[in-house]
mmCIF file of C-alpha atoms in Angstrom:
data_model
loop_
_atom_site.group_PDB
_atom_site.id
_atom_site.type_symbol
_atom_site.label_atom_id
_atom_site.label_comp_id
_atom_site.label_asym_id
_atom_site.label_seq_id
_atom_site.Cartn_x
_atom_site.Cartn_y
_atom_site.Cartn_z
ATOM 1 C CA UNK A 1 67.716 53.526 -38.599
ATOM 2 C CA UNK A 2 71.024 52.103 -36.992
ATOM 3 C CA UNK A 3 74.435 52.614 -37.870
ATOM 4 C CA UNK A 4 77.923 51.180 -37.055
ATOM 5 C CA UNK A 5 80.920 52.251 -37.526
ATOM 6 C CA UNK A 6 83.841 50.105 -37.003
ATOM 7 C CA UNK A 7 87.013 52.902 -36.823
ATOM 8 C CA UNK A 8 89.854 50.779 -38.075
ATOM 9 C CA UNK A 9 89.933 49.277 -41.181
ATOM 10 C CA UNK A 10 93.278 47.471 -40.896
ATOM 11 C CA UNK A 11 94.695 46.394 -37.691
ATOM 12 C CA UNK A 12 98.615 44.682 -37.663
ATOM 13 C CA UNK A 13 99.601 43.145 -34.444
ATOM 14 C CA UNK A 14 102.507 40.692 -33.185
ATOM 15 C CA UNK A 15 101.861 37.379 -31.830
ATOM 16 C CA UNK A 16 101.244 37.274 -28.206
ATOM 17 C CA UNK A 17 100.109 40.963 -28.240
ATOM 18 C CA UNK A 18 97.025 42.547 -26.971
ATOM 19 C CA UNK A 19 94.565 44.025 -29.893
ATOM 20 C CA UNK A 20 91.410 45.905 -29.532
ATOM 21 C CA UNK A 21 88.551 46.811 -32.252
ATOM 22 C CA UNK A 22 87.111 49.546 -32.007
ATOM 23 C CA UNK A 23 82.998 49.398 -32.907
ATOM 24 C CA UNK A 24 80.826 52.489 -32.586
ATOM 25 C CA UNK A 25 77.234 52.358 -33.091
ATOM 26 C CA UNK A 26 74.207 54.673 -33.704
ATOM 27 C CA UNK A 27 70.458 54.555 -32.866
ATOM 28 C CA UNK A 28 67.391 55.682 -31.599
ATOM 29 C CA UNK A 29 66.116 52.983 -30.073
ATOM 30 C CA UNK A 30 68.058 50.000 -28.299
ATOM 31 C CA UNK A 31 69.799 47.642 -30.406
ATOM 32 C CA UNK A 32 71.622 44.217 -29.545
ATOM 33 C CA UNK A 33 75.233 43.634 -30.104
ATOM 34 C CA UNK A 34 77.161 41.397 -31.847
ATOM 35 C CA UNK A 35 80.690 40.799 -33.102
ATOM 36 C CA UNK A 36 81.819 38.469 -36.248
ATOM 37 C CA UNK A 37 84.688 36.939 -37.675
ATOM 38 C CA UNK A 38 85.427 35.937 -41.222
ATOM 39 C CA UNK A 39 88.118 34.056 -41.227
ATOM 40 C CA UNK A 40 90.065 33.186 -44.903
ATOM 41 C CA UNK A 41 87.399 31.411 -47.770
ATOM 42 C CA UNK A 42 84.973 30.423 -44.697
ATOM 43 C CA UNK A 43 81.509 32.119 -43.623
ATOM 44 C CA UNK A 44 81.095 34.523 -41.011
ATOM 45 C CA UNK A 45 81.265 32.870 -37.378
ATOM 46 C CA UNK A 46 79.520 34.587 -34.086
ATOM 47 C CA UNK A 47 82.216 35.716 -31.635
ATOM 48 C CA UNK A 48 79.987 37.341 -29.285
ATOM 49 C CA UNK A 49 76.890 39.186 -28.522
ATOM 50 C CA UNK A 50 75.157 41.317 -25.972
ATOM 51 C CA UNK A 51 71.803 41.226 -25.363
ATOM 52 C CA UNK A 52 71.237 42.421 -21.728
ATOM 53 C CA UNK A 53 72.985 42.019 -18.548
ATOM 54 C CA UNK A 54 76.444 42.441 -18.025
ATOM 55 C CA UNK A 55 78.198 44.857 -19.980
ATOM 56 C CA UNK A 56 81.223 42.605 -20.208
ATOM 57 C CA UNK A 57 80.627 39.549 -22.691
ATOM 58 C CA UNK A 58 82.921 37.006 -23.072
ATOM 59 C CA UNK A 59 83.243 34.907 -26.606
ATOM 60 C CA UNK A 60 84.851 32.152 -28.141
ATOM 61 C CA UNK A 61 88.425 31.858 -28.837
ATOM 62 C CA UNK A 62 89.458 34.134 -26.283
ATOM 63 C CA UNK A 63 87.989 37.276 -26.787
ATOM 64 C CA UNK A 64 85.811 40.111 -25.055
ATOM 65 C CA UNK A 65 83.652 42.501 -25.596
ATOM 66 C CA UNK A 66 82.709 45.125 -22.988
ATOM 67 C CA UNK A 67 78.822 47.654 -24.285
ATOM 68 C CA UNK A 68 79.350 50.918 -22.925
ATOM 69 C CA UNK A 69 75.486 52.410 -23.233
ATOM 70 C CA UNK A 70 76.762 56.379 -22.479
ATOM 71 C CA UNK A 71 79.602 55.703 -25.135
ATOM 72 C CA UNK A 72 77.364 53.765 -27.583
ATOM 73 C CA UNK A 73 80.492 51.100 -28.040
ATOM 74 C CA UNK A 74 81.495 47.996 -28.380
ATOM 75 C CA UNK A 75 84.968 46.757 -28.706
ATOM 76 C CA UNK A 76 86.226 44.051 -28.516
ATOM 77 C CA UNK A 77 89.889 43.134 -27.405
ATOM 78 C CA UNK A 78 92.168 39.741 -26.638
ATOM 79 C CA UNK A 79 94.656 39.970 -24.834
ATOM 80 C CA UNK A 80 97.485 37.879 -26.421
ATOM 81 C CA UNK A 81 96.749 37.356 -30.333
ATOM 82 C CA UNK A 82 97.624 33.918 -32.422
ATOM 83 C CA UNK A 83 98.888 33.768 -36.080
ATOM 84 C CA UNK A 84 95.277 31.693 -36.497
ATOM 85 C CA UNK A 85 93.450 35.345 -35.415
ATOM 86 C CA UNK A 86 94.053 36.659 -38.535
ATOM 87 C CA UNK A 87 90.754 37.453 -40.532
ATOM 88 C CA UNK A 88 88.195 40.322 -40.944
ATOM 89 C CA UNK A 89 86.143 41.329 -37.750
ATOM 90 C CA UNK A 90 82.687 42.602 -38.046
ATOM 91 C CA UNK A 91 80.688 44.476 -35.292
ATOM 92 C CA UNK A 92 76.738 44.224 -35.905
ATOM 93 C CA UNK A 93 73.657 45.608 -34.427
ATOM 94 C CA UNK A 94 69.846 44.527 -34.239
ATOM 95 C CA UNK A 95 66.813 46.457 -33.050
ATOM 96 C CA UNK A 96 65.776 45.319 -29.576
ATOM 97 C CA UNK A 97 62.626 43.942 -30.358
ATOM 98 C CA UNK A 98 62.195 44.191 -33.784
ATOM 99 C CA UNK A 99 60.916 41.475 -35.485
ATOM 100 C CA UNK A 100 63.140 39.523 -38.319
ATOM 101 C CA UNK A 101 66.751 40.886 -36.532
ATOM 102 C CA UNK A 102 68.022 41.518 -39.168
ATOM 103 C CA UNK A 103 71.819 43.051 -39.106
ATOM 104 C CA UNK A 104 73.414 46.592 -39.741
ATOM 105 C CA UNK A 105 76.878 45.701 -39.976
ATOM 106 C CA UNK A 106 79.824 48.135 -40.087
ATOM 107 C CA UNK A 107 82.701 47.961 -42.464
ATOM 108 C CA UNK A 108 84.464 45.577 -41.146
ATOM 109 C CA UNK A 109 88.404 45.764 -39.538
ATOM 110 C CA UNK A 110 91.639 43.082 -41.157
ATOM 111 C CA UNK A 111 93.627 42.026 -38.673
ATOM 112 C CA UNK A 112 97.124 40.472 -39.502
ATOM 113 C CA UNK A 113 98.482 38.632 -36.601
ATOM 114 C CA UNK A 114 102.754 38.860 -37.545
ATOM 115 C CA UNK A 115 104.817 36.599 -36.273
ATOM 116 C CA UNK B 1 74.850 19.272 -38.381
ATOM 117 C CA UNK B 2 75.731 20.737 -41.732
ATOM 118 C CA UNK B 3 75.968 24.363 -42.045
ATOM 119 C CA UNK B 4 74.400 27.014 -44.120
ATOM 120 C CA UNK B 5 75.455 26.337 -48.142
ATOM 121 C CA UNK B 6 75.722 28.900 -50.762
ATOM 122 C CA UNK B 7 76.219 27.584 -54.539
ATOM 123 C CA UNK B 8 77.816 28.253 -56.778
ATOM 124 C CA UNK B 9 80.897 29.455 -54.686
ATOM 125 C CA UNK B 10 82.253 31.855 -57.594
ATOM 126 C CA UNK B 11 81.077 33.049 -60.625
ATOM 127 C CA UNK B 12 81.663 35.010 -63.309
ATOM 128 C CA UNK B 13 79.211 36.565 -65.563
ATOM 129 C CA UNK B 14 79.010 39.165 -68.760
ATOM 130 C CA UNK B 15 76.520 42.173 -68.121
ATOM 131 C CA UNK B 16 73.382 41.551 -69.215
ATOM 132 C CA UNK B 17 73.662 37.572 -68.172
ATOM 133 C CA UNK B 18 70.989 36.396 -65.518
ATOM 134 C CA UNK B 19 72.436 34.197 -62.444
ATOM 135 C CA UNK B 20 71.174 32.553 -60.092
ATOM 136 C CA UNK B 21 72.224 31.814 -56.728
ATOM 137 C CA UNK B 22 71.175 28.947 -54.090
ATOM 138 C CA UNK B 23 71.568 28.537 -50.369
ATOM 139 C CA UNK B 24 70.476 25.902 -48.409
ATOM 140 C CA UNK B 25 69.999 27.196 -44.388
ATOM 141 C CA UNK B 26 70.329 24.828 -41.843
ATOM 142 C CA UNK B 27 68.147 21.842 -41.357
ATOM 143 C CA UNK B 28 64.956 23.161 -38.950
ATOM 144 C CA UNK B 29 65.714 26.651 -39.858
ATOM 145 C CA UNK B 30 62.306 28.465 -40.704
ATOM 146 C CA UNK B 31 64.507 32.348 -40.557
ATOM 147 C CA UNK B 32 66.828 32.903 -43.937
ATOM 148 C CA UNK B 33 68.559 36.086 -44.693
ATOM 149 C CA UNK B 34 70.145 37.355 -47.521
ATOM 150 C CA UNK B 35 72.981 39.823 -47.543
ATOM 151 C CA UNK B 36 75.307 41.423 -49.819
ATOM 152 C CA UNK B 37 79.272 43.272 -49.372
ATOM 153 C CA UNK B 38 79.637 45.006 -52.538
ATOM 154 C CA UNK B 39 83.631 46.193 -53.435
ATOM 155 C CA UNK B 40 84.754 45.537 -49.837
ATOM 156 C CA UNK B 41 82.041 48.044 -48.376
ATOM 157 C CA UNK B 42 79.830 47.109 -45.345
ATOM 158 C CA UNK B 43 77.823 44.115 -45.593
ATOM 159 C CA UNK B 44 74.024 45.158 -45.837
ATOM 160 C CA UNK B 45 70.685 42.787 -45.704
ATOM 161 C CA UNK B 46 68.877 42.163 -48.513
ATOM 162 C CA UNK B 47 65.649 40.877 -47.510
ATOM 163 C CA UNK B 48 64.264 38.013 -45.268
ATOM 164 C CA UNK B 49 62.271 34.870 -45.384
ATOM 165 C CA UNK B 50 59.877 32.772 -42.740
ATOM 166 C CA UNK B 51 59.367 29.589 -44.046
ATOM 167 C CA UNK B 52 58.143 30.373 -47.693
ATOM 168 C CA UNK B 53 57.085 33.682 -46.876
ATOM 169 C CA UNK B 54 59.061 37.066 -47.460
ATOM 170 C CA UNK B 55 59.144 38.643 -44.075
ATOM 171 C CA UNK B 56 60.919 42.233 -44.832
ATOM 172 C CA UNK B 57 62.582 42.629 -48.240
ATOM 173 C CA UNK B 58 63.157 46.234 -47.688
ATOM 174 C CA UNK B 59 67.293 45.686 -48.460
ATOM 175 C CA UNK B 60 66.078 44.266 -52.486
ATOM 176 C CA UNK B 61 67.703 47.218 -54.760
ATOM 177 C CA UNK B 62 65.671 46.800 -57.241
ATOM 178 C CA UNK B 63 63.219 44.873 -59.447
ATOM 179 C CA UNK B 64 66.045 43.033 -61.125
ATOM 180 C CA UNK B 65 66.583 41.300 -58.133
ATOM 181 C CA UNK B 66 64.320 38.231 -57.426
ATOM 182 C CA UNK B 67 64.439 35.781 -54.325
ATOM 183 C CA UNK B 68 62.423 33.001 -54.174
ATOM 184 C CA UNK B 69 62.245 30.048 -51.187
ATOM 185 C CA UNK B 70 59.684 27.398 -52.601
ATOM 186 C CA UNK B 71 58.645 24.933 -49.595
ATOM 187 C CA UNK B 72 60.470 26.908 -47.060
ATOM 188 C CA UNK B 73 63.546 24.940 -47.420
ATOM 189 C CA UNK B 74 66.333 26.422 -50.066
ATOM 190 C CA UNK B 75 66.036 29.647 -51.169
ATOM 191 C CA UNK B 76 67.826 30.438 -54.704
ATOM 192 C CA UNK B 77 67.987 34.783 -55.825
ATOM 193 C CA UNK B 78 68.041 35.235 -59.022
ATOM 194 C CA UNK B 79 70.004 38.459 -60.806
ATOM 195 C CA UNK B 80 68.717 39.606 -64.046
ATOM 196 C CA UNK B 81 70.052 41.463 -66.066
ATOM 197 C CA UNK B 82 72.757 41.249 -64.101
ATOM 198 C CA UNK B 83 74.435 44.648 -64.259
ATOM 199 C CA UNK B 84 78.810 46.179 -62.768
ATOM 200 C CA UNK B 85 77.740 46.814 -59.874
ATOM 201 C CA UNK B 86 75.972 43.773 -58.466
ATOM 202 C CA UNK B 87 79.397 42.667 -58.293
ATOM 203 C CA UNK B 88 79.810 41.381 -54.787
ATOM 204 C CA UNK B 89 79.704 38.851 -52.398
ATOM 205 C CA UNK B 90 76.379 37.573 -51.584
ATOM 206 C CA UNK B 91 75.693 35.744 -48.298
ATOM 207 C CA UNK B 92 73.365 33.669 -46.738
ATOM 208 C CA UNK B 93 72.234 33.259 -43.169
ATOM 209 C CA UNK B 94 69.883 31.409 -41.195
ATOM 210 C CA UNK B 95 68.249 31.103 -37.827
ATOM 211 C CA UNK B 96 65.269 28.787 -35.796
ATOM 212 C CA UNK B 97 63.464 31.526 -34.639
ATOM 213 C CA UNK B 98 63.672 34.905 -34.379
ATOM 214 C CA UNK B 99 63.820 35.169 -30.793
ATOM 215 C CA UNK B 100 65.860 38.134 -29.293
ATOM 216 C CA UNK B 101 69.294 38.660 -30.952
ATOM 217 C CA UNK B 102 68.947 34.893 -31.819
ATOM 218 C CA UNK B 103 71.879 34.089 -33.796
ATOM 219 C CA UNK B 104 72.219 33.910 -37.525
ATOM 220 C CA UNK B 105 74.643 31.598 -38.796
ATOM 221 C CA UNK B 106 76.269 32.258 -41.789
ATOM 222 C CA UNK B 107 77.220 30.072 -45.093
ATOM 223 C CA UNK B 108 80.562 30.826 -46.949
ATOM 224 C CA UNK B 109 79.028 32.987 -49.266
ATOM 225 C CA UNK B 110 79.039 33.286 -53.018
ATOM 226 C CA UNK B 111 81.348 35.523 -55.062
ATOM 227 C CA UNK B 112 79.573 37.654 -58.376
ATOM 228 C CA UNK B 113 81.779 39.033 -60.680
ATOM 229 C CA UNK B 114 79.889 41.023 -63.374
ATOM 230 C CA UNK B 115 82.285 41.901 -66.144
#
C-alpha cells in the first residue's frame, strides 16, 4: 500500500514570494507522481506529474516539482506567488504499473497568497 | 470539450434518506473514478469503472454504497441509508485509457451533508 503525506496543512505567503509544498510519500514498489490544485468551488486541475525521466518537472502556471527517489519527495515550489494561487494543493501517487491508477492522495496543504 | 459533471452540486439529506449522485466523465472516456474527502481529511478512491464494468471497487465502505454506470457512459452512486458520516465531498474523475500515470481529470464534485 502507498502513502502520502503532505507536511503542511496551511501555508500563508505574500505576493511575489517564493512558496514550497512539502509532499512525502511511502511505498514498496514504484509509484508515479502527481501534484493537484483545487482552486475555490472548481474541480481538481493537474499541475504536474512525474512519471520517469528527469527528476525536475515543470507544470502549468508556473510551478515545479523536483522527485527525489533516496528522499521519497516531491515538492513542489514557485518562485514568485499571485493572489490567483490561492487554493488547496494536493500531492498524489499511483503504482507504476498497476492497472486502473488509481490515486492515494495526501491531505492536502491551503495556501493563502496575501497581498 | 466539456469537462467531467457531478450533479447535484450540494445536497442536503436527513439520516436514513437514500441519494443519489450522477457524473457524467468526459466524452470518449471509457476510465471513471469515484472518490470521496470526508470532514476535510485526505481524499481516498472509491472504486473504478471500464466502460460498464467495475474494474477495482476495493475503496466501496460498505454495502450501503451502490455505483452503477449503465452503457458505459454516466455513472450515478447511490447512498442508502444514508448515514453522519457519509458526509463529504464526493468526486468524480475520468480518463481515455489507463495508460501509465495517464491523467484523470476531475469534475467539481458534489457536496453530502447528512444531518
Amino acid at each position: 500500500a502507498q502513502s502520502v503525506t503532505q507536511l503542511d496543512s496551511q501555508v500563508p505567503v505574500f505576493e511575489e514570494a517564493p512558496v514550497e509544498l512539502r509532499c512525502n510519500y511511502s511505498s514498496s514498489v514504484s509509484v508515479y507522481l502527481f501534484w493537484y490544485v483545487q482552486y475555490p468551488n472548481q474541480g481538481l486541475q493537474l499541475l504536474l506529474k512525474y512519471l520517469s525521466g528527469s527528476t525536475l518537472v515543470k507544470g502549468i502556471n508556473g510551478f515545479e516539482a523536483e522527485f527525489n527517489k533516496s528522499q521519497t519527495s516531491f515538492h513542489l515550489r514557485k518562485p514568485s506567488v499571485h493572489i490567483s494561487d490561492t487554493a488547496e494543493y494536493f500531492c498524489a501517487v499511483s503504482r507504476l504499473g498497476a492497472a486502473g491508477n488509481k490515486l492515494t492522495f495526501g491531505g492536502g496543504t491551503r495556501v493563502l497568497v496575501k497581498p | 470539450e466539456a469537462g467531467v459533471t457531478q450533479f447535484p452540486s450540494h445536497s442536503v439529506i436527513e439520516k436514513g434518506q437514500t441519494v443519489t449522485l450522477r457524473c457524467d466523465p468526459i466524452s470518449g472516456h471509457d476510465n471513471l473514478y469515484w472518490y470521496r474527502r470526508v470532514m476535510g481529511k485526505e481524499i481516498k478512491f472509491l472504486l473504478h469503472f471500464v466502460k460498464e464494468s467495475k474494474q477495482d471497487e476495493s475503496g466501496m465502505p460498505n454495502n450501503r454504497f451502490l455505483a452503477e454506470r449503465t452503457g458505459g457512459t454516466y455513472s450515478t452512486l447511490k447512498v442508502q441509508p444514508a448515514e453522519l458520516e457519509d458526509s463529504g465531498v464526493y468526486f468524480c474523475a475520468s480518463s481515455q485509457g489507463v495508460a501509465r500515470g495517464e491523467t484523470q481529470y476531475f469534475g467539481p464534485g458534489t457536496r453530502l451533508l447528512v444531518l
